[in-house]
Amino acid sequence: MILALKKNSTPAQEETLLAYLHQMGVTAAKETCRGCTVLLLEGAVESLDAQLLSSLPAVEAVLPLDEPLPLSSRAAHGADTVVKVGPALVGGGHFCLMAGPCAVESQAQLLTIARSVRSAGAMVLRGGAFKPRTSPYDFSGLQKEGLALLSLARRETNLPVVSEIMSPNDLPLFEKVDLLQVGARNMQNYALLRALGRVKKPVLLKRGSGATLRELLLSAEYILSGGNENVILCERGIRTFSDGTRSTLDLSAVPLLHEMTHLPVVVDPSHAVGRASLVPPMALAAAACGADGLLIEVHNDPLHALCDGAQALLPEDFAALARQIAALREVTHR
Amino acid sequence: MILALKKNSTPAQEETLLAYLHQMGVTAAKETCRGCTVLLLEGAVESLDAQLLSSLPAVEAVLPLDEPLPLSSRAAHGADTVVKVGPALVGGGHFCLMAGPCAVESQAQLLTIARSVRSAGAMVLRGGAFKPRTSPYDFSGLQKEGLALLSLARRETNLPVVSEIMSPNDLPLFEKVDLLQVGARNMQNYALLRALGRVKKPVLLKRGSGATLRELLLSAEYILSGGNENVILCERGIRTFSDGTRSTLDLSAVPLLHEMTHLPVVVDPSHAVGRASLVPPMALAAAACGADGLLIEVHNDPLHALCDGAQALLPEDFAALARQIAALREVTHR
Amino acid sequence: MILALKKNSTPAQEETLLAYLHQMGVTAAKETCRGCTVLLLEGAVESLDAQLLSSLPAVEAVLPLDEPLPLSSRAAHGADTVVKVGPALVGGGHFCLMAGPCAVESQAQLLTIARSVRSAGAMVLRGGAFKPRTSPYDFSGLQKEGLALLSLARRETNLPVVSEIMSPNDLPLFEKVDLLQVGARNMQNYALLRALGRVKKPVLLKRGSGATLRELLLSAEYILSGGNENVILCERGIRTFSDGTRSTLDLSAVPLLHEMTHLPVVVDPSHAVGRASLVPPMALAAAACGADGLLIEVHNDPLHALCDGAQALLPEDFAALARQIAALREVTHR
Amino acid sequence: MILALKKNSTPAQEETLLAYLHQMGVTAAKETCRGCTVLLLEGAVESLDAQLLSSLPAVEAVLPLDEPLPLSSRAAHGADTVVKVGPALVGGGHFCLMAGPCAVESQAQLLTIARSVRSAGAMVLRGGAFKPRTSPYDFSGLQKEGLALLSLARRETNLPVVSEIMSPNDLPLFEKVDLLQVGARNMQNYALLRALGRVKKPVLLKRGSGATLRELLLSAEYILSGGNENVILCERGIRTFSDGTRSTLDLSAVPLLHEMTHLPVVVDPSHAVGRASLVPPMALAAAACGADGLLIEVHNDPLHALCDGAQALLPEDFAALARQIAALREVTHR
């Protein structure tokens, strides 16, 4: 950590600061730069709080030098992590198309959609059994029964499945789920993250709609530091003033995360834009800027969907999109 | 619900829409306004999804008329709700000062601070035992031991206590906590909200940093609809582009929530601004615009605080602030 | 306009409202929907202020039905507008690559870059002569001399040029500029917009970093309503809490604007992301989601650039990107 | 400026960096801190671009040490600046209430309102003659005639007046305007700012709805560096995702600006919240957190106002508010 002191700080303020540092087990080498006193700190620096130091009267600026992301950063681990979801691979050049209904509604609905997305090229089936809903009065999923139907569809289609988990207590119910999804609202539900760190299954961690990329990676550290190395990150839109779409899909997060971390990055355009007509262009854009996969909502009868019908693609539109993505990736990736 | 159709919608598109509405159990009275066809819908309107209807080709705009907040809205319940926290009252003209350390660190620290805030006029003691931290490598609270120390301080000072609960599984540990705090990160942790709906204790529900006021009230509905009527709302800053403070304290939420809901509204300026020097002016501003209480962090030795020392007031500064708030409220309230 | 009245509004409040509407020259047909009184308004409705009506005690909600975008909306003009910039076409399937330095610095610099971007396939040369700078102490462009150099490069390369204009008073200086750029900071500089409405040259209108798409189109209306139909819209990033990039490139604006308006939409990824390494992936993403063109900063010596060197591509990197874009567009556009 | 180098940077990368610095006229003293190489830079450091350096492969982090705000910062000028607007003083403990209609509409309207706000205690009369409107089809003010009416009201009431100027070309028309307002949309209209720097009149500079506080101060530097020291800053709401009010009033900007700068800071709650019922609580909050003045919209007949009637206070409500503010200030300020 480096401290630059204020030019008009008093000797008494500086002495107080030095005494405090000494007491915290930190030694400070004093240098000068452009007329400023600069302190290069060594020793028990991890016990210092940069925010607190910044608020001291003698301190102009603080430059922390420690890597806050010991497990997820690119510096920690140069090669891309490839996550296995059943037979599907995500990351390190492997692109994975995940698709299915927002919510599991019935056996007929799920099997119809599952077969159609498989034949269109999807490698993982998505389907919500536990649905986090902003209003307690909205349909919140078939829950256990929904997971049973997913398990059936998995057997019938041989597709691995991804489904959202909202509480560590539900973990036993997710035995037949191949990829455990943490929703945007739960990105900082630390009890859940810690529980998933002790599991051997891959986790799809969605970025909270108000979270920075660093906060997303710190949430990933909760899982990684528990011993589970199989984390897939997911951009799904952030909260901004812009009101044309449900949220603002932050696609520059894709190449930026690829610089910051070795973990794979997928994109969920469906929830971000909230309208079916905008999903195909944004899915193509995500593929073009290097996403390692996509999570796309598909419904055979959007008008009667129990949840988020406005953003679901018809199976035939998904199939057309899947073909476009494949063609695009041939051009943009080697 | 009212639908306005597009001027250039085709008869076929309109017919499809009408057939769909009919099938959903909805009847549509057709009117005209400014050359637009307008449909006034009656019947099973609650089965319709306004988002989905907006995305249909024939539909120009949708005006939903239903009250989405049956329990929390001012329309539902005209009189201010007054929440009892031990002997303290919050709301309906009762102003409640809550103060204490960010985190419970030791018996000496907690008792010293508790006594000082009590003598300054605080009516509730705050103290974190379970600390949600962005990084898994930061101090996450004394947990059970912290709750035991809070219980001790409660006995010693006769102050009721407020502390954050992060998981429904921890509820048994919070027996001696008078007010259960839901942190901003957990505002949409529905498993937690549902569990708190079944409890008889008051709940302090913090606004998520990316949440609208309507979403805050819908989270309150999760608790209220479970049977627990004692919910206190808390504004604690929202995520914006503005980078001078940790987050942007949205004080207009205070009078606006008072129009929207009968529930009491308190403000936590400490977390919002993140710097001690800004806490007193923002606490005064919150009181001036009608907050029903304040949640303020106080530490006897901020330099050595284990958490968020930069934003903690010294006991003497808190005492001065408490006096100013009391004087201000005498002027602004009757 | 449609008004829904509050269920608990009093007869006196309704009468006051009706008297006011009558006095404003508006007639109100009274209907009922779901127990609400609904007023369908006809007559001098354009004299009403929806914001004001919403704030009246009797009014629950207002649904305005008027088209606020008489010239720019897709409803007003179904076919895509194609804008001619010298020999280059933008919109309606015509994709236009615009590239060049952030600022014109010298004859040698400009000609070197101009030749390299032309041979890479750029169809318009960009170059700033008047540079809006956040700080008054930063380099603000070569101004008149910069325009003279642009004119020289235009003659030498036969490329049309685009350059930013900041004041209507400077219009006479821009005689040899083919496309007049309005920067994001000036999107609501109405004196400038009105002046450009009286000009016969095409205008590149950048979205303000805090502007909604509707506000962008209303700014376009300032130009269109003055008689100048040649407006190209440009997405260049919006202000959000997300801090990894200079601003957040809102690519969903591209397909959404294509639904809302007939005007062409181009993207400036360089300013949005602020870092050269992120420009190629975001340029590809913009092309993939349907942008009608790109504005990309190129510099032969970014380390010594006088402005925004961090985001400039080297000529060889731009050439590689141009090839990738061409290949991608072959796949995604018929 | 201090550079911290990446731990895994190569000797070749470091050498390239050192050669570049040398060539730019900068000398670098090499130190070590926590295993990082640290460069303390001296010499022609102002020629370096921190953004550019950050993007270099060898560089981990950059700490600029220069004061970017040579004229507006508190470091530059310790004592509060007091600005004189006619006989009224703003700043340094002097609180100034400015009030009047959003737009000047007629002689009768303006004189009625001017007299009422004067008798309620307003010290400056506000009134818009040139109105920036998001839509070109909205009322844009009486312009010259509006300024003439303001001049009349000024003579009749002896109140100094504040009115918005949108173009440097209009300066001659503003001879009888005591305080020149730069609207939020024009905060970065540099031609206008430079022109106001050459004027001897005080300027009220509104914060852009997407601007950071540092950007606001850099815009003030445009005026100050031209020789005009009489700048009053104004917070009037920022663009956020929060949708309950027109914009989010960022009141923490008030005490934060008082730490950053010596310039006075006033608040416009009317435009921020957009609804009359929220104006009084937010005006009181602004006074409580230390604003040096308020800008409040008052109309004798809001229903028939030509602009922003929803946010205008009635004269009697303004008078009540003025009394509350005076009482509050007695308590909070000495």
Coordinates of C-alpha atoms in Angstrom, one line a residue, chain A:
Chain A
M1 CA 0.0 0.0 0.0
I2 CA 1.2 3.5 -0.8
L3 CA 0.0 6.7 0.9
A4 CA 0.4 10.1 -0.5
L5 CA 0.1 12.8 2.1
K6 CA -1.6 16.2 1.8
K7 CA 0.8 19.0 1.0
N8 CA -0.7 21.1 3.8
S9 CA -0.8 18.3 6.4
T10 CA 0.7 19.3 9.7
P11 CA 3.7 17.6 11.4
A12 CA 1.3 16.6 14.2
Q13 CA -1.1 14.9 11.8
E14 CA 1.8 13.1 10.1
E15 CA 3.1 11.9 13.5
T16 CA -0.3 10.6 14.5
L17 CA -0.5 8.7 11.3
L18 CA 3.0 7.2 11.7
A19 CA 2.3 6.2 15.2
Y20 CA -0.9 4.5 14.2
L21 CA 0.9 2.6 11.4
H22 CA 3.6 1.5 13.7
Q23 CA 1.0 0.3 16.2
M24 CA -0.7 -1.7 13.5
G25 CA 2.6 -3.5 12.7
V26 CA 3.3 -1.6 9.5
T27 CA 6.5 0.1 8.6
A28 CA 6.6 3.1 6.3
A29 CA 9.5 4.1 4.0
K30 CA 9.3 7.9 3.4
E31 CA 9.8 9.2 -0.1
T32 CA 9.0 12.4 -1.9
C33 CA 7.3 12.9 -5.2
R34 CA 6.3 16.2 -6.8
G35 CA 6.5 17.9 -3.5
C36 CA 4.3 15.3 -1.7
T37 CA 5.4 13.0 1.0
V38 CA 4.8 9.4 0.0
L39 CA 4.8 6.5 2.4
L40 CA 5.6 3.0 1.0
L41 CA 4.1 0.6 3.5
E42 CA 5.4 -2.9 4.4
G43 CA 4.5 -5.4 7.1
A44 CA 1.0 -6.2 8.3
V45 CA -0.6 -4.1 5.6
E46 CA -3.6 -6.4 5.3
S47 CA -4.8 -5.1 8.6
L48 CA -5.3 -1.6 7.2
D49 CA -8.5 -0.3 5.8
A50 CA -7.9 1.8 2.7
Q51 CA -11.3 3.6 3.1
L52 CA -10.4 4.6 6.7
L53 CA -6.9 5.8 5.8
S54 CA -8.4 7.9 3.0
S55 CA -10.6 9.7 5.5
L56 CA -7.7 10.8 7.7
P57 CA -6.8 14.5 7.6
A58 CA -3.1 13.9 6.6
V59 CA -3.9 11.6 3.7
E60 CA -4.4 12.8 0.1
A61 CA -4.7 9.4 -1.6
V62 CA -4.2 5.7 -1.1
L63 CA -2.9 3.2 -3.6
P64 CA -3.6 -0.4 -2.4
L65 CA -1.4 -2.9 -4.1
D66 CA -2.8 -6.2 -2.9
E67 CA -4.6 -8.6 -5.2
P68 CA -8.1 -8.8 -3.7
L69 CA -9.0 -11.7 -6.0
P70 CA -6.5 -14.4 -5.1
L71 CA -8.4 -17.3 -6.8
S72 CA -10.5 -15.7 -9.6
S73 CA -8.1 -13.2 -11.1
R74 CA -6.2 -13.8 -14.4
A75 CA -3.0 -13.1 -12.5
A76 CA -3.7 -16.0 -10.2
H77 CA -4.4 -18.4 -13.0
G78 CA -3.4 -17.6 -16.5
A79 CA -5.2 -20.3 -18.5
D80 CA -8.9 -20.2 -19.1
T81 CA -10.9 -22.4 -16.9
V82 CA -13.1 -24.9 -18.7
V83 CA -16.2 -26.0 -16.8
K84 CA -17.9 -29.3 -17.6
V85 CA -21.7 -29.4 -17.4
G86 CA -22.5 -33.0 -18.0
P87 CA -21.0 -33.6 -21.5
A88 CA -21.0 -29.9 -22.3
L89 CA -17.9 -27.7 -22.0
V90 CA -18.0 -24.0 -21.2
G91 CA -15.0 -21.7 -21.6
G92 CA -11.5 -21.9 -23.1
G93 CA -12.9 -21.7 -26.6
H94 CA -15.9 -24.0 -25.9
F95 CA -19.2 -22.2 -26.6
C96 CA -22.3 -23.5 -24.8
L97 CA -25.8 -22.8 -25.8
M98 CA -28.3 -23.2 -22.9
A99 CA -32.0 -22.8 -23.6
G100 CA -35.4 -23.7 -22.3
P101 CA -38.5 -22.1 -20.6
C102 CA -38.3 -19.4 -18.0
A103 CA -40.4 -21.7 -15.7
V104 CA -41.2 -25.4 -15.8
E105 CA -44.9 -25.5 -16.1
S106 CA -45.9 -29.0 -17.1
Q107 CA -44.5 -32.2 -18.5
A108 CA -45.9 -31.6 -21.9
Q109 CA -44.6 -28.0 -22.0
L110 CA -41.1 -29.0 -20.8
L111 CA -40.6 -32.0 -23.0
T112 CA -41.8 -30.2 -26.1
I113 CA -39.5 -27.3 -25.5
A114 CA -36.6 -29.5 -24.4
R115 CA -36.7 -31.6 -27.6
S116 CA -37.0 -28.5 -29.8
V117 CA -34.0 -26.8 -28.3
R118 CA -31.9 -29.9 -28.4
S119 CA -32.6 -30.4 -32.0
A120 CA -31.7 -26.7 -32.6
G121 CA -28.3 -27.3 -31.0
A122 CA -28.7 -26.4 -27.3
M123 CA -26.3 -28.3 -25.1
V124 CA -27.9 -27.6 -21.7
L125 CA -31.6 -27.3 -20.8
R126 CA -32.7 -24.4 -18.6
G127 CA -35.9 -24.4 -16.6
G128 CA -36.9 -22.6 -13.4
A129 CA -38.5 -24.6 -10.6
F130 CA -38.0 -22.1 -7.8
K131 CA -38.7 -18.7 -9.3
P132 CA -37.7 -15.6 -7.4
R133 CA -40.5 -13.1 -8.0
T134 CA -40.5 -9.4 -7.1
S135 CA -44.1 -9.8 -5.9
P136 CA -45.2 -12.5 -3.5
Y137 CA -48.5 -12.7 -5.4
D138 CA -46.9 -14.0 -8.6
F139 CA -46.4 -17.6 -9.7
S140 CA -43.2 -18.8 -7.9
G141 CA -42.6 -22.0 -9.7
L142 CA -43.6 -25.6 -9.3
Q143 CA -40.7 -26.1 -6.9
K144 CA -40.1 -29.8 -6.1
E145 CA -42.5 -30.9 -8.8
G146 CA -40.7 -28.7 -11.2
L147 CA -37.4 -30.3 -10.4
A148 CA -38.9 -33.8 -10.9
L149 CA -40.1 -32.7 -14.3
L150 CA -36.6 -31.4 -15.1
S151 CA -35.1 -34.7 -14.1
L152 CA -37.6 -36.5 -16.4
A153 CA -36.7 -34.2 -19.3
R154 CA -33.0 -34.7 -18.6
R155 CA -33.5 -38.5 -18.9
E156 CA -35.6 -38.2 -22.0
T157 CA -33.3 -35.8 -23.9
N158 CA -29.9 -36.6 -22.3
L159 CA -29.4 -32.9 -21.9
P160 CA -27.8 -31.7 -18.7
V161 CA -30.0 -29.2 -16.9
V162 CA -29.5 -25.8 -15.2
S163 CA -31.9 -24.5 -12.6
E164 CA -31.9 -21.8 -10.0
I165 CA -31.4 -22.5 -6.3
M166 CA -32.5 -19.9 -3.8
S167 CA -31.6 -21.5 -0.4
P168 CA -28.9 -23.8 0.9
N169 CA -31.7 -25.8 2.5
D170 CA -32.9 -26.9 -0.9
L171 CA -29.6 -28.4 -2.0
P172 CA -30.8 -32.0 -1.4
L173 CA -33.6 -31.4 -4.0
F174 CA -31.1 -30.5 -6.7
E175 CA -29.4 -33.9 -7.0
K176 CA -30.4 -34.3 -10.6
V177 CA -29.5 -30.7 -11.6
D178 CA -26.2 -30.5 -13.4
L179 CA -25.5 -26.8 -13.1
L180 CA -26.7 -24.8 -10.0
Q181 CA -27.8 -21.3 -10.9
V182 CA -27.4 -18.4 -8.5
G183 CA -29.8 -15.6 -9.6
A184 CA -28.9 -12.0 -9.8
R185 CA -30.9 -11.2 -6.6
N186 CA -28.8 -13.7 -4.7
M187 CA -25.4 -12.8 -5.9
Q188 CA -24.6 -11.5 -2.4
N189 CA -26.5 -14.2 -0.5
Y190 CA -23.4 -15.3 1.3
A191 CA -25.0 -18.2 3.1
L192 CA -25.9 -19.6 -0.3
L193 CA -22.5 -18.9 -1.9
R194 CA -20.7 -20.6 1.0
A195 CA -22.9 -23.7 0.7
L196 CA -22.2 -23.9 -3.0
G197 CA -18.5 -23.7 -2.3
R198 CA -18.8 -27.0 -0.5
V199 CA -20.6 -28.7 -3.4
K200 CA -18.8 -30.5 -6.2
K201 CA -21.2 -29.3 -8.9
P202 CA -20.6 -26.3 -11.3
V203 CA -22.3 -23.1 -10.4
L204 CA -23.7 -20.4 -12.8
L205 CA -23.3 -17.1 -10.9
K206 CA -25.4 -14.3 -12.3
R207 CA -24.2 -10.7 -11.8
G208 CA -26.5 -8.7 -9.6
S209 CA -28.2 -5.9 -11.4
G210 CA -26.4 -3.4 -9.2
A211 CA -23.0 -5.1 -8.9
T212 CA -19.7 -4.1 -10.3
L213 CA -17.5 -6.7 -12.0
R214 CA -15.2 -6.7 -9.0
E215 CA -18.1 -7.5 -6.7
L216 CA -19.1 -10.3 -9.0
L217 CA -15.6 -11.7 -8.8
L218 CA -15.6 -11.3 -5.0
S219 CA -18.9 -13.3 -4.9
A220 CA -17.2 -16.0 -7.1
E221 CA -14.3 -16.0 -4.5
Y222 CA -16.9 -17.1 -1.9
I223 CA -17.5 -20.2 -3.9
L224 CA -13.9 -20.8 -5.1
S225 CA -12.5 -20.4 -1.6
G226 CA -14.8 -23.1 -0.4
G227 CA -13.2 -25.5 -2.7
N228 CA -15.5 -25.5 -5.7
E229 CA -13.5 -24.4 -8.8
N230 CA -16.4 -24.7 -11.3
V231 CA -17.9 -21.3 -11.5
I232 CA -19.4 -19.8 -14.7
L233 CA -20.1 -16.1 -14.6
C234 CA -23.2 -14.6 -16.2
E235 CA -24.0 -11.1 -17.4
R236 CA -27.7 -10.5 -17.4
G237 CA -28.2 -6.7 -17.4
I238 CA -27.7 -3.9 -14.9
R239 CA -29.9 -1.2 -13.5
T240 CA -29.5 2.1 -15.2
F241 CA -31.6 5.2 -15.9
S242 CA -32.2 3.9 -19.5
D243 CA -35.8 2.8 -19.7
G244 CA -36.2 1.2 -23.1
T245 CA -35.3 -2.2 -21.9
R246 CA -35.9 -4.0 -18.6
S247 CA -32.3 -3.6 -17.8
T248 CA -29.1 -2.5 -19.7
L249 CA -27.2 -5.4 -21.0
D250 CA -23.5 -4.6 -20.3
L251 CA -21.8 -6.5 -23.0
S252 CA -18.4 -4.8 -22.5
A253 CA -18.4 -6.9 -19.3
V254 CA -17.6 -9.9 -21.5
P255 CA -14.2 -8.9 -22.9
L256 CA -13.4 -7.0 -19.7
L257 CA -14.1 -10.1 -17.5
H258 CA -11.9 -12.2 -19.9
E259 CA -9.1 -9.8 -19.0
M260 CA -9.8 -9.9 -15.3
T261 CA -10.5 -13.5 -14.8
H262 CA -9.9 -17.1 -16.1
L263 CA -13.5 -18.1 -15.4
P264 CA -15.9 -18.6 -18.3
V265 CA -18.5 -15.8 -19.0
V266 CA -21.9 -16.4 -20.5
V267 CA -24.7 -14.0 -21.3
D268 CA -28.4 -14.1 -20.6
P269 CA -29.9 -11.6 -23.1
S270 CA -33.5 -12.7 -22.4
H271 CA -33.8 -11.3 -18.9
A272 CA -31.7 -8.2 -19.8
V273 CA -33.9 -6.9 -22.6
G274 CA -37.2 -8.4 -21.5
R275 CA -38.6 -8.5 -25.1
A276 CA -38.4 -11.3 -27.6
S277 CA -37.7 -9.1 -30.6
L278 CA -34.5 -7.8 -29.0
V279 CA -33.1 -11.2 -28.0
P280 CA -31.7 -12.4 -31.3
P281 CA -29.6 -9.3 -32.0
M282 CA -28.3 -9.2 -28.5
A283 CA -27.5 -12.9 -28.5
L284 CA -25.5 -12.4 -31.7
A285 CA -23.7 -9.4 -30.2
A286 CA -22.8 -11.4 -27.1
A287 CA -21.4 -14.2 -29.3
A288 CA -19.5 -11.6 -31.3
C289 CA -17.7 -10.0 -28.4
G290 CA -16.5 -13.4 -27.0
A291 CA -19.2 -14.8 -24.7
D292 CA -18.5 -18.5 -23.8
G293 CA -22.2 -19.3 -24.0
L294 CA -25.7 -18.0 -23.9
L295 CA -28.8 -18.6 -21.7
I296 CA -31.9 -18.1 -23.8
E297 CA -35.6 -18.5 -22.9
V298 CA -37.7 -20.4 -25.3
H299 CA -41.4 -21.2 -25.1
N300 CA -43.7 -23.0 -27.4
D301 CA -46.7 -20.8 -26.4
P302 CA -45.4 -17.5 -25.0
L303 CA -48.9 -15.9 -24.8
H304 CA -49.8 -18.5 -22.1
A305 CA -46.4 -18.7 -20.4
L306 CA -46.8 -18.4 -16.6
C307 CA -43.7 -16.2 -16.4
D308 CA -41.9 -13.7 -18.6
G309 CA -43.7 -14.7 -21.8
A310 CA -42.8 -11.4 -23.4
Q311 CA -39.1 -12.3 -23.6
A312 CA -39.4 -16.0 -24.8
L313 CA -38.5 -17.0 -28.3
L314 CA -40.6 -19.4 -30.3
P315 CA -38.7 -22.7 -30.9
E316 CA -38.4 -22.0 -34.6
D317 CA -37.0 -18.5 -33.9
F318 CA -34.5 -20.1 -31.5
A319 CA -33.5 -22.6 -34.1
A320 CA -32.8 -19.8 -36.7
L321 CA -30.8 -17.9 -34.1
A322 CA -28.8 -21.0 -33.2
R323 CA -27.8 -21.3 -36.9
Q324 CA -26.8 -17.7 -37.1
I325 CA -24.7 -17.9 -34.0
A326 CA -22.9 -21.0 -35.3
A327 CA -22.2 -19.2 -38.6
L328 CA -21.0 -16.1 -36.8
R329 CA -18.7 -18.0 -34.5
E330 CA -17.1 -19.7 -37.5
V331 CA -16.1 -16.3 -38.8
T332 CA -15.1 -14.7 -35.5
H333 CA -13.3 -17.6 -33.8
R334 CA -10.4 -18.7 -35.8

